[in-house]
Amino acid sequence: MKKPNILIVMVDQLNGTFFPDGPAEFLHAPHLKALAARSVRFANNYTASPLCAPGRASFMSGQLPSRTRVYDNAAEFASDIPTFAHHLRAAGYATCLSGKMHFVGPDQMHGFEERLTTDIYPADFGWTPDYRKPGERIDWWYHNLGSVTGAGVAETSNQMEYDDEVAFHATQKLYEWARTSDNPTARPWCLTVSFSHPHDPYVARRQYWDLYETCPALEPEVGFIPFEQQDPHSQRLYKASDYGRFDITDDMVRRSRRGYFANISYVDDKVGELLSVLERTRMLDDTLILFCSDHGDMLGERGLWFKMCFFEGSARVPLMIAGPGVTPGSVSAPVSNLDVTPTLCELAGIDMGSIRPWTDGVSLLPLMRGEPRTEPVLMEYAAEGSYSPLVAIRDGRHKLVHCELDPPMLFDLDADPLERRNLAGDPAQAGLVGRLMAAVLAKWDMAAFDAAVRESQARRWVVYPALRNGAYYPWDFQPLQKASERYMRNHMNLDTLEDSKRFPRGE
């Protein structure tokens, strides 16, 4: 049986509440809406950790950060941790990455056979937080609210330049594979295309900005909550984002959300390019397509911005799967990005017994067939803005958030989807709180988790300054091109070259 090709499209910081069943109606996203119509759509999918590097390492490996040891955006992703790229490559797939995956450390491949671009963020230990100094802001790299005060229109930006490059290289790779798609000996392929948008800064091209002049979603549903009324972790995030130094106006909030939505439309055009190439090269019917995000963005809800917490805007992310053998529909059961690796492997026909020891997730295929799911969704956070690790469980309609430093938070997401009421102190919910806390204590040794994070941070605070003293050899991925093998060179036959690069072949 022929193995399907796999196209993974990953975006950055896309809030899953705007994907209640595919893109929300107000979003100008025709390509994603068309993809949603032919997809299984997971309405309650969650990141394993609401920050880029931890969330992505967990997405690729199917393991929680406490297992990968990728606790923050400067923690090394060890090369001995199996990823879906390793599993698929061992099964005969050509594996390729175009774009961001925020790998930290000297291994910049993690199972990918080929990588087409460098990353947009650094690969070293420079962004390491420090639990020994609670409340310290490391100003040169910590998020601040300049993305909010600076929201608006630009024809290009650092991120646009990056994502334009990511899309170009990805489409060229698809054309390359198309030229051998009719060869029965050609390997199936898995291409991961990972964009930086709609991640802040909230700066968008005019053509997309203008789509949202009358957008009905420019105001947060839950307005600003003053510092003294926030839960302890949200108070820490206020300090981490340097809120006190900025005067955030209602207009700035609206402009930031407008720029964010505009960049969803920008990404939608990139998705359209990729799907168009698949269709025009006759590979679409043989390709599984998975659309996802690493984490969300609070976008001013409750006065919070970016991610780094377990509220729905930060932790819930879109997930859609389309392709051969996939019956479109909507799944409301809570699931996780941890489930992507086992799902891809099962869809590719890999023996699941060989995958199960290496993942904390479960395959989504039973859910896609209409079978029930009993496993809760697990999340962790141990990076900037925290003083000790936080964990969360989504079990059915309820979400419990726990940190050893804070009172627990419990939300009934069916009755209270905006998470306005913390039920943890309600005597009527004592039994539920006790059951979920027992599950937390059975899963996590919080003292050991905290100690492991602190030790990792302390080691990196020794290593990073040492490596920056004297000769410096960066770990950032350096894409190399063999110019002597590109286009036409004198060791090639021109007629043969032109014919081999044409698709479809000439008559």
Short mmCIF file of C-alpha atoms in Angstrom, two decimals:
data_model
loop_
_atom_site.label_atom_id
_atom_site.label_comp_id
_atom_site.label_asym_id
_atom_site.label_seq_id
_atom_site.Cartn_x
_atom_site.Cartn_y
_atom_site.Cartn_z
CA MET A 1 0.00 0.00 0.00
CA LYS A 2 1.35 3.40 -0.99
CA LYS A 3 2.25 5.63 1.94
CA PRO A 4 0.70 9.12 1.81
CA ASN A 5 2.81 12.23 1.48
CA ILE A 6 2.48 14.57 4.46
CA LEU A 7 2.38 18.37 4.46
CA ILE A 8 2.49 19.98 7.91
CA VAL A 9 1.71 23.70 7.98
CA MET A 10 2.59 25.22 11.34
CA VAL A 11 1.93 28.83 12.26
CA ASP A 12 3.05 30.74 15.32
CA GLN A 13 0.89 32.09 18.13
CA LEU A 14 -2.52 31.41 16.54
CA ASN A 15 -5.27 31.63 19.16
CA GLY A 16 -7.49 28.54 18.92
CA THR A 17 -10.59 30.35 20.13
CA PHE A 18 -10.71 31.90 16.65
CA PHE A 19 -11.00 28.36 15.24
CA PRO A 20 -14.20 27.11 16.91
CA ASP A 21 -14.81 24.86 13.88
CA GLY A 22 -12.30 26.06 11.32
CA PRO A 23 -11.59 29.78 10.97
CA ALA A 24 -14.15 32.10 12.58
CA GLU A 25 -16.62 33.66 10.18
CA PHE A 26 -15.13 37.16 10.51
CA LEU A 27 -11.66 36.01 9.42
CA HIS A 28 -10.78 36.58 5.77
CA ALA A 29 -9.17 33.17 5.30
CA PRO A 30 -10.67 31.52 2.21
CA HIS A 31 -7.91 28.92 1.81
CA LEU A 32 -8.04 27.82 5.44
CA LYS A 33 -11.85 27.73 5.30
CA ALA A 34 -11.68 25.52 2.20
CA LEU A 35 -9.16 23.29 3.97
CA ALA A 36 -11.41 23.13 7.05
CA ALA A 37 -14.31 21.95 4.90
CA ARG A 38 -12.34 18.83 3.95
CA SER A 39 -10.67 18.30 7.35
CA VAL A 40 -11.26 16.73 10.70
CA ARG A 41 -11.30 19.82 12.91
CA PHE A 42 -10.28 19.55 16.57
CA ALA A 43 -12.09 22.40 18.30
CA ASN A 44 -10.42 21.89 21.70
CA ASN A 45 -6.79 21.24 20.91
CA TYR A 46 -4.07 22.44 23.30
CA THR A 47 -0.38 23.15 23.24
CA ALA A 48 1.80 21.11 25.59
CA SER A 49 3.45 24.35 26.73
CA PRO A 50 2.42 27.93 25.84
CA LEU A 51 5.82 29.12 24.57
CA CYS A 52 7.62 28.60 21.27
CA ALA A 53 10.58 26.27 21.91
CA PRO A 54 8.95 24.11 24.61
CA GLY A 55 5.71 23.86 22.64
CA ARG A 56 7.51 22.93 19.42
CA ALA A 57 9.81 20.36 20.99
CA SER A 58 6.73 18.73 22.52
CA PHE A 59 4.88 18.92 19.20
CA MET A 60 7.73 17.17 17.39
CA SER A 61 8.43 14.53 20.03
CA GLY A 62 5.02 14.01 21.61
CA GLN A 63 6.66 14.47 25.01
CA LEU A 64 5.96 17.02 27.75
CA PRO A 65 8.68 19.59 28.58
CA SER A 66 9.46 17.80 31.84
CA ARG A 67 10.52 14.88 29.64
CA THR A 68 12.22 16.75 26.77
CA ARG A 69 13.88 19.17 29.25
CA VAL A 70 13.02 22.01 26.84
CA TYR A 71 11.64 24.20 29.61
CA ASP A 72 12.01 27.59 27.93
CA ASN A 73 13.17 29.32 24.74
CA ALA A 74 16.86 28.70 25.50
CA ALA A 75 16.83 25.09 26.69
CA GLU A 76 18.63 22.54 24.56
CA PHE A 77 16.56 20.01 22.64
CA ALA A 78 18.69 16.88 23.02
CA SER A 79 19.48 14.97 19.84
CA ASP A 80 18.60 11.57 21.37
CA ILE A 81 14.89 12.42 21.71
CA PRO A 82 12.90 10.78 18.89
CA THR A 83 10.64 13.07 16.84
CA PHE A 84 8.05 12.43 14.16
CA ALA A 85 10.79 13.27 11.65
CA HIS A 86 12.91 10.40 13.00
CA HIS A 87 9.97 7.97 13.00
CA LEU A 88 8.88 8.87 9.48
CA ARG A 89 12.42 8.92 8.11
CA ALA A 90 13.06 5.44 9.55
CA ALA A 91 9.90 4.32 7.75
CA GLY A 92 11.27 5.51 4.39
CA TYR A 93 10.06 9.10 4.23
CA ALA A 94 12.06 12.04 2.91
CA THR A 95 11.74 14.60 5.73
CA CYS A 96 12.23 18.31 5.16
CA LEU A 97 11.72 21.55 7.12
CA SER A 98 11.19 25.01 5.70
CA GLY A 99 10.93 27.66 8.41
CA LYS A 100 10.93 28.04 12.16
CA MET A 101 11.16 25.26 14.74
CA HIS A 102 13.18 27.09 17.42
CA PHE A 103 15.67 24.28 18.04
CA VAL A 104 18.21 25.24 20.71
CA GLY A 105 21.58 23.51 20.71
CA PRO A 106 24.03 22.14 18.15
CA ASP A 107 21.51 19.68 16.64
CA GLN A 108 19.50 21.81 14.24
CA MET A 109 17.86 18.92 12.34
CA HIS A 110 16.20 16.54 14.83
CA GLY A 111 15.37 13.95 12.22
CA PHE A 112 14.85 16.24 9.24
CA GLU A 113 16.92 15.05 6.31
CA GLU A 114 16.93 18.51 4.80
CA ARG A 115 16.36 22.03 6.05
CA LEU A 116 15.69 24.84 3.57
CA THR A 117 15.98 28.01 5.68
CA THR A 118 17.68 29.16 8.84
CA ASP A 119 15.55 29.86 11.92
CA ILE A 120 14.18 33.27 12.80
CA TYR A 121 15.26 32.99 16.47
CA PRO A 122 18.65 32.22 18.06
CA ALA A 123 19.78 28.68 18.79
CA ASP A 124 21.97 29.41 21.83
CA PHE A 125 21.37 29.75 25.59
CA GLY A 126 21.07 33.55 25.60
CA TRP A 127 17.34 33.63 26.40
CA THR A 128 17.63 31.64 29.64
CA PRO A 129 15.39 32.84 32.51
CA ASP A 130 16.65 32.60 36.09
CA TYR A 131 14.46 31.35 38.95
CA ARG A 132 17.17 32.49 41.36
CA LYS A 133 16.14 36.09 40.61
CA PRO A 134 12.31 36.13 40.73
CA GLY A 135 10.86 39.23 39.15
CA GLU A 136 13.98 40.11 37.18
CA ARG A 137 13.29 41.38 33.64
CA ILE A 138 16.02 40.59 31.13
CA ASP A 139 15.28 43.63 29.02
CA TRP A 140 17.15 42.81 25.84
CA TRP A 141 14.98 39.81 25.05
CA TYR A 142 11.91 39.70 27.35
CA HIS A 143 8.59 40.45 25.68
CA ASN A 144 7.34 43.96 26.36
CA LEU A 145 4.30 45.84 25.12
CA GLY A 146 6.11 47.63 22.32
CA SER A 147 4.35 45.25 19.96
CA VAL A 148 1.06 46.75 21.16
CA THR A 149 2.06 50.42 21.05
CA GLY A 150 3.71 49.90 17.65
CA ALA A 151 0.90 48.03 15.91
CA GLY A 152 0.10 49.19 12.39
CA VAL A 153 0.93 48.94 8.69
CA ALA A 154 4.24 48.17 7.01
CA GLU A 155 5.08 46.87 3.57
CA THR A 156 7.79 44.60 4.95
CA SER A 157 9.25 43.56 8.29
CA ASN A 158 11.69 41.06 9.71
CA GLN A 159 8.94 38.44 10.01
CA MET A 160 7.44 39.12 6.58
CA GLU A 161 10.86 38.76 4.99
CA TYR A 162 11.27 35.45 6.80
CA ASP A 163 7.87 34.00 5.95
CA ASP A 164 8.14 35.07 2.31
CA GLU A 165 11.38 33.09 2.16
CA VAL A 166 9.83 30.09 3.93
CA ALA A 167 6.96 29.92 1.45
CA PHE A 168 9.24 30.30 -1.59
CA HIS A 169 11.57 27.48 -0.57
CA ALA A 170 8.65 25.24 0.38
CA THR A 171 6.93 25.65 -2.98
CA GLN A 172 10.21 25.00 -4.80
CA LYS A 173 10.63 21.79 -2.81
CA LEU A 174 7.13 20.66 -3.75
CA TYR A 175 7.92 21.25 -7.43
CA GLU A 176 11.11 19.21 -7.01
CA TRP A 177 9.17 16.29 -5.56
CA ALA A 178 6.47 16.64 -8.21
CA ARG A 179 9.03 15.90 -10.93
CA THR A 180 9.50 12.40 -9.50
CA SER A 181 5.94 11.84 -8.26
CA ASP A 182 5.19 9.36 -11.07
CA ASN A 183 8.29 7.30 -10.27
CA PRO A 184 7.21 4.17 -8.35
CA THR A 185 10.58 4.05 -6.56
CA ALA A 186 10.32 7.62 -5.24
CA ARG A 187 10.13 7.92 -1.46
CA PRO A 188 7.03 9.40 0.17
CA TRP A 189 7.78 12.79 1.67
CA CYS A 190 6.95 14.81 4.77
CA LEU A 191 7.39 18.57 4.42
CA THR A 192 6.98 20.79 7.46
CA VAL A 193 6.38 24.44 6.55
CA SER A 194 6.55 26.62 9.64
CA PHE A 195 5.64 30.31 9.49
CA SER A 196 6.37 33.00 12.08
CA HIS A 197 3.05 34.85 11.65
CA PRO A 198 0.65 35.83 13.15
CA HIS A 199 3.11 36.14 16.09
CA ASP A 200 3.64 39.74 17.19
CA PRO A 201 4.74 42.41 16.30
CA TYR A 202 1.24 43.24 15.11
CA VAL A 203 2.44 44.79 11.86
CA ALA A 204 0.71 43.89 8.60
CA ARG A 205 0.73 44.75 4.92
CA ARG A 206 -1.89 47.26 3.84
CA GLN A 207 -3.76 44.76 1.63
CA TYR A 208 -4.50 42.60 4.68
CA TRP A 209 -4.92 45.44 7.18
CA ASP A 210 -7.69 46.96 5.07
CA LEU A 211 -9.72 43.73 5.27
CA TYR A 212 -10.45 44.35 8.95
CA GLU A 213 -11.55 48.00 9.06
CA THR A 214 -15.02 47.01 10.29
CA CYS A 215 -14.03 43.75 12.01
CA PRO A 216 -16.48 42.87 14.84
CA ALA A 217 -13.73 41.27 16.96
CA LEU A 218 -11.43 44.23 17.58
CA GLU A 219 -12.53 44.53 21.22
CA PRO A 220 -11.51 41.87 23.77
CA GLU A 221 -14.42 39.87 25.18
CA VAL A 222 -12.98 40.13 28.70
CA GLY A 223 -11.77 43.64 29.36
CA PHE A 224 -8.74 44.86 31.26
CA ILE A 225 -8.41 43.45 34.77
CA PRO A 226 -6.37 45.64 37.15
CA PHE A 227 -3.17 44.19 38.54
CA GLU A 228 -4.45 43.80 42.10
CA GLN A 229 -7.47 41.78 40.89
CA GLN A 230 -5.45 39.36 38.77
CA ASP A 231 -4.42 35.85 39.82
CA PRO A 232 -0.77 35.55 40.97
CA HIS A 233 0.60 34.20 37.68
CA SER A 234 -1.13 36.90 35.65
CA GLN A 235 0.41 39.46 38.00
CA ARG A 236 3.81 37.95 37.25
CA LEU A 237 3.10 38.24 33.53
CA TYR A 238 2.16 41.92 33.95
CA LYS A 239 5.59 42.49 35.46
CA ALA A 240 7.37 40.32 32.90
CA SER A 241 5.85 42.30 30.02
CA ASP A 242 6.81 45.59 31.72
CA TYR A 243 3.17 46.71 31.76
CA GLY A 244 3.83 49.59 34.14
CA ARG A 245 6.08 51.36 31.62
CA PHE A 246 3.42 51.50 28.91
CA ASP A 247 0.20 53.48 28.59
CA ILE A 248 -1.99 51.08 26.59
CA THR A 249 -5.02 52.78 25.06
CA ASP A 250 -8.19 51.18 23.70
CA ASP A 251 -7.12 52.22 20.21
CA MET A 252 -3.78 50.43 20.60
CA VAL A 253 -5.64 47.27 21.61
CA ARG A 254 -7.90 47.51 18.55
CA ARG A 255 -4.96 48.17 16.23
CA SER A 256 -3.02 45.24 17.67
CA ARG A 257 -5.91 42.85 17.18
CA ARG A 258 -6.48 44.24 13.68
CA GLY A 259 -2.83 43.65 12.77
CA TYR A 260 -3.04 40.13 14.21
CA PHE A 261 -6.14 39.25 12.19
CA ALA A 262 -4.54 40.81 9.09
CA ASN A 263 -1.56 38.50 9.53
CA ILE A 264 -3.87 35.48 9.72
CA SER A 265 -5.00 36.54 6.23
CA TYR A 266 -1.35 36.88 5.18
CA VAL A 267 -0.71 33.32 6.38
CA ASP A 268 -3.87 32.18 4.61
CA ASP A 269 -2.40 33.34 1.30
CA LYS A 270 0.75 31.33 2.02
CA VAL A 271 -1.37 28.24 2.71
CA GLY A 272 -3.17 28.89 -0.55
CA GLU A 273 0.15 28.92 -2.42
CA LEU A 274 1.14 25.54 -1.00
CA LEU A 275 -2.22 23.92 -1.71
CA SER A 276 -2.25 25.36 -5.21
CA VAL A 277 1.12 23.76 -5.98
CA LEU A 278 -0.12 20.41 -4.67
CA GLU A 279 -3.21 20.65 -6.84
CA ARG A 280 -1.44 21.81 -9.99
CA THR A 281 1.23 19.10 -9.67
CA ARG A 282 -1.42 16.41 -9.10
CA MET A 283 -0.08 15.50 -5.63
CA LEU A 284 -3.05 16.79 -3.61
CA ASP A 285 -5.01 13.53 -3.59
CA ASP A 286 -1.97 11.63 -2.27
CA THR A 287 -1.10 14.09 0.50
CA LEU A 288 -2.20 14.32 4.12
CA ILE A 289 -2.34 17.95 5.27
CA LEU A 290 -2.04 18.93 8.92
CA PHE A 291 -2.55 22.56 9.99
CA CYS A 292 -1.55 23.58 13.52
CA SER A 293 0.01 26.21 15.78
CA ASP A 294 2.52 26.05 18.61
CA HIS A 295 0.52 28.19 21.10
CA GLY A 296 -1.94 31.09 21.12
CA ASP A 297 -2.03 34.79 21.99
CA MET A 298 -4.15 36.47 24.68
CA LEU A 299 -4.53 39.61 22.50
CA GLY A 300 -5.48 41.90 25.37
CA GLU A 301 -8.06 39.58 26.94
CA ARG A 302 -8.02 40.26 30.71
CA GLY A 303 -5.25 42.79 29.97
CA LEU A 304 -2.85 39.96 29.05
CA TRP A 305 -0.79 39.72 25.88
CA PHE A 306 1.14 37.03 24.03
CA LYS A 307 1.15 33.57 25.71
CA MET A 308 2.85 32.03 28.81
CA CYS A 309 -0.36 31.10 30.64
CA PHE A 310 -3.05 28.41 30.52
CA PHE A 311 -6.03 30.63 29.71
CA GLU A 312 -7.78 29.53 26.51
CA GLY A 313 -6.40 32.31 24.30
CA SER A 314 -2.83 31.30 25.12
CA ALA A 315 -3.10 27.50 25.46
CA ARG A 316 -5.76 26.49 22.92
CA VAL A 317 -4.60 26.12 19.33
CA PRO A 318 -6.11 25.05 16.00
CA LEU A 319 -5.60 21.56 14.60
CA MET A 320 -7.01 20.32 11.29
CA ILE A 321 -6.18 17.15 9.34
CA ALA A 322 -7.24 16.49 5.74
CA GLY A 323 -6.32 14.01 3.05
CA PRO A 324 -6.77 10.45 1.83
CA GLY A 325 -8.85 8.33 4.18
CA VAL A 326 -9.88 11.29 6.35
CA THR A 327 -13.62 11.90 6.70
CA PRO A 328 -14.35 15.60 7.36
CA GLY A 329 -16.03 16.52 10.60
CA SER A 330 -15.66 18.27 13.92
CA VAL A 331 -14.31 16.78 17.16
CA SER A 332 -15.08 18.54 20.44
CA ALA A 333 -13.18 16.21 22.79
CA PRO A 334 -10.06 17.88 24.26
CA VAL A 335 -6.85 16.80 22.50
CA SER A 336 -3.21 17.91 22.47
CA ASN A 337 -0.34 18.74 20.16
CA LEU A 338 1.32 15.82 21.96
CA ASP A 339 -1.04 13.61 19.94
CA VAL A 340 0.32 14.74 16.57
CA THR A 341 3.39 12.47 16.50
CA PRO A 342 1.52 9.22 17.20
CA THR A 343 -1.26 10.29 14.82
CA LEU A 344 1.14 10.97 11.94
CA CYS A 345 2.89 7.68 12.55
CA GLU A 346 -0.34 5.70 12.51
CA LEU A 347 -1.54 7.48 9.38
CA ALA A 348 1.80 6.56 7.77
CA GLY A 349 1.28 2.89 8.65
CA ILE A 350 4.06 2.69 11.25
CA ASP A 351 3.79 0.03 13.97
CA MET A 352 2.43 1.95 16.96
CA GLY A 353 4.09 -0.39 19.45
CA SER A 354 7.45 1.06 18.42
CA ILE A 355 6.20 4.63 18.91
CA ARG A 356 4.32 4.32 22.20
CA PRO A 357 7.38 4.35 24.53
CA TRP A 358 8.52 7.66 23.06
CA THR A 359 5.38 9.76 23.41
CA ASP A 360 3.05 11.12 26.09
CA GLY A 361 0.33 11.55 23.47
CA VAL A 362 -2.14 9.16 21.87
CA SER A 363 -3.19 8.68 18.26
CA LEU A 364 -6.22 10.72 17.21
CA LEU A 365 -7.41 8.10 14.72
CA PRO A 366 -9.89 6.50 17.15
CA LEU A 367 -11.46 9.92 17.77
CA MET A 368 -11.54 10.52 14.02
CA ARG A 369 -13.51 7.27 13.72
CA GLY A 370 -16.01 8.48 16.31
CA GLU A 371 -14.68 6.52 19.30
CA PRO A 372 -14.58 8.19 22.75
CA ARG A 373 -11.44 9.49 24.45
CA THR A 374 -10.77 9.17 28.16
CA GLU A 375 -7.22 10.56 28.48
CA PRO A 376 -7.02 14.11 29.93
CA VAL A 377 -4.93 16.80 28.27
CA LEU A 378 -1.74 17.76 30.12
CA MET A 379 0.20 21.04 29.94
CA GLU A 380 3.31 22.51 31.58
CA TYR A 381 4.96 25.92 31.78
CA ALA A 382 8.35 26.73 33.34
CA ALA A 383 9.73 29.77 31.53
CA GLU A 384 9.82 33.57 31.75
CA GLY A 385 7.13 35.12 33.92
CA SER A 386 7.02 32.07 36.18
CA TYR A 387 8.90 31.64 39.47
CA SER A 388 8.25 27.90 39.66
CA PRO A 389 6.67 25.41 37.20
CA LEU A 390 2.94 25.51 36.48
CA VAL A 391 0.89 22.55 35.25
CA ALA A 392 -2.65 22.15 33.97
CA ILE A 393 -5.12 19.37 33.26
CA ARG A 394 -8.06 19.66 30.87
CA ASP A 395 -10.41 16.80 31.79
CA GLY A 396 -13.71 16.89 29.98
CA ARG A 397 -15.33 20.27 30.52
CA HIS A 398 -12.99 21.27 33.37
CA LYS A 399 -9.51 22.77 33.47
CA LEU A 400 -7.40 22.82 36.62
CA VAL A 401 -4.24 24.98 36.88
CA HIS A 402 -1.72 24.27 39.63
CA CYS A 403 1.47 25.94 40.82
CA GLU A 404 3.11 25.28 44.17
CA LEU A 405 3.29 29.06 44.73
CA ASP A 406 -0.36 29.83 44.00
CA PRO A 407 -3.92 28.88 44.94
CA PRO A 408 -5.39 26.48 42.35
CA MET A 409 -7.65 27.66 39.54
CA LEU A 410 -10.58 25.59 38.24
CA PHE A 411 -12.77 26.52 35.30
CA ASP A 412 -15.88 24.92 33.83
CA LEU A 413 -15.29 25.68 30.16
CA ASP A 414 -18.78 24.63 29.05
CA ALA A 415 -20.54 26.97 31.47
CA ASP A 416 -17.82 29.64 31.54
CA PRO A 417 -15.83 29.61 28.26
CA LEU A 418 -14.30 33.03 29.02
CA GLU A 419 -12.91 31.75 32.34
CA ARG A 420 -14.39 34.53 34.45
CA ARG A 421 -15.10 32.41 37.54
CA ASN A 422 -12.47 30.41 39.42
CA LEU A 423 -14.39 27.53 41.01
CA ALA A 424 -11.48 26.16 43.05
CA GLY A 425 -12.74 27.82 46.25
CA ASP A 426 -16.37 26.77 45.79
CA PRO A 427 -17.28 24.19 48.47
CA ALA A 428 -19.61 22.53 45.98
CA GLN A 429 -16.58 21.74 43.77
CA ALA A 430 -14.37 20.36 46.56
CA GLY A 431 -14.74 16.78 45.33
CA LEU A 432 -13.82 17.72 41.76
CA VAL A 433 -10.85 19.80 42.92
CA GLY A 434 -9.68 16.92 45.07
CA ARG A 435 -9.94 14.43 42.21
CA LEU A 436 -8.05 16.65 39.77
CA MET A 437 -5.39 17.56 42.34
CA ALA A 438 -4.90 13.85 42.98
CA ALA A 439 -4.32 13.43 39.24
CA VAL A 440 -1.78 16.28 39.34
CA LEU A 441 0.13 14.73 42.23
CA ALA A 442 0.05 11.31 40.57
CA LYS A 443 1.50 12.74 37.35
CA TRP A 444 3.99 15.30 38.64
CA ASP A 445 6.52 15.48 41.43
CA MET A 446 6.41 19.27 41.56
CA ALA A 447 9.46 19.62 43.82
CA ALA A 448 11.56 17.47 41.48
CA PHE A 449 10.23 19.38 38.44
CA ASP A 450 11.20 22.70 40.05
CA ALA A 451 14.66 21.40 40.96
CA ALA A 452 15.29 20.13 37.43
CA VAL A 453 14.34 23.49 35.90
CA ARG A 454 16.56 25.40 38.33
CA GLU A 455 19.51 23.13 37.68
CA SER A 456 19.08 23.47 33.90
CA GLN A 457 18.92 27.26 34.15
CA ALA A 458 21.96 27.46 36.42
CA ARG A 459 24.07 25.27 34.11
CA ARG A 460 23.20 27.43 31.13
CA TRP A 461 24.05 30.62 33.01
CA VAL A 462 27.57 29.15 33.38
CA VAL A 463 27.89 27.88 29.81
CA TYR A 464 26.44 30.79 27.80
CA PRO A 465 28.77 33.62 28.94
CA ALA A 466 31.74 31.27 28.62
CA LEU A 467 30.90 30.43 25.00
CA ARG A 468 30.51 34.13 24.15
CA ASN A 469 33.98 34.93 25.48
CA GLY A 470 36.58 34.80 22.70
CA ALA A 471 36.00 32.95 19.44
CA TYR A 472 32.28 32.31 18.91
CA TYR A 473 30.90 29.50 16.76
CA PRO A 474 27.11 29.83 16.47
CA TRP A 475 24.71 26.91 16.50
CA ASP A 476 22.28 28.71 14.17
CA PHE A 477 21.46 26.57 11.13
CA GLN A 478 23.41 27.68 8.06
CA PRO A 479 21.60 26.72 4.83
CA LEU A 480 24.18 25.74 2.22
CA GLN A 481 23.52 25.76 -1.51
CA LYS A 482 25.65 23.99 -4.08
CA ALA A 483 25.62 26.74 -6.66
CA SER A 484 27.54 24.52 -9.07
CA GLU A 485 24.55 22.12 -9.15
CA ARG A 486 21.85 24.77 -9.64
CA TYR A 487 20.27 25.88 -12.89
CA MET A 488 22.61 25.30 -15.91
CA ARG A 489 26.32 24.50 -15.54
CA ASN A 490 28.85 23.19 -18.07
CA HIS A 491 29.01 19.65 -16.70
CA MET A 492 25.31 19.29 -17.63
CA ASN A 493 23.51 18.59 -20.88
CA LEU A 494 21.17 21.53 -21.50
CA ASP A 495 18.46 19.48 -23.22
CA THR A 496 18.47 16.87 -20.44
CA LEU A 497 18.40 19.56 -17.77
CA GLU A 498 15.50 21.49 -19.28
CA ASP A 499 13.47 18.33 -19.73
CA SER A 500 14.13 17.07 -16.17
CA LYS A 501 13.13 20.38 -14.59
CA ARG A 502 9.89 20.73 -16.55
CA PHE A 503 6.64 19.58 -15.00
CA PRO A 504 4.65 18.09 -16.58
CA ARG A 505 7.14 16.72 -19.08
CA GLY A 506 6.91 17.94 -22.65
CA GLU A 507 4.97 15.87 -25.15
#
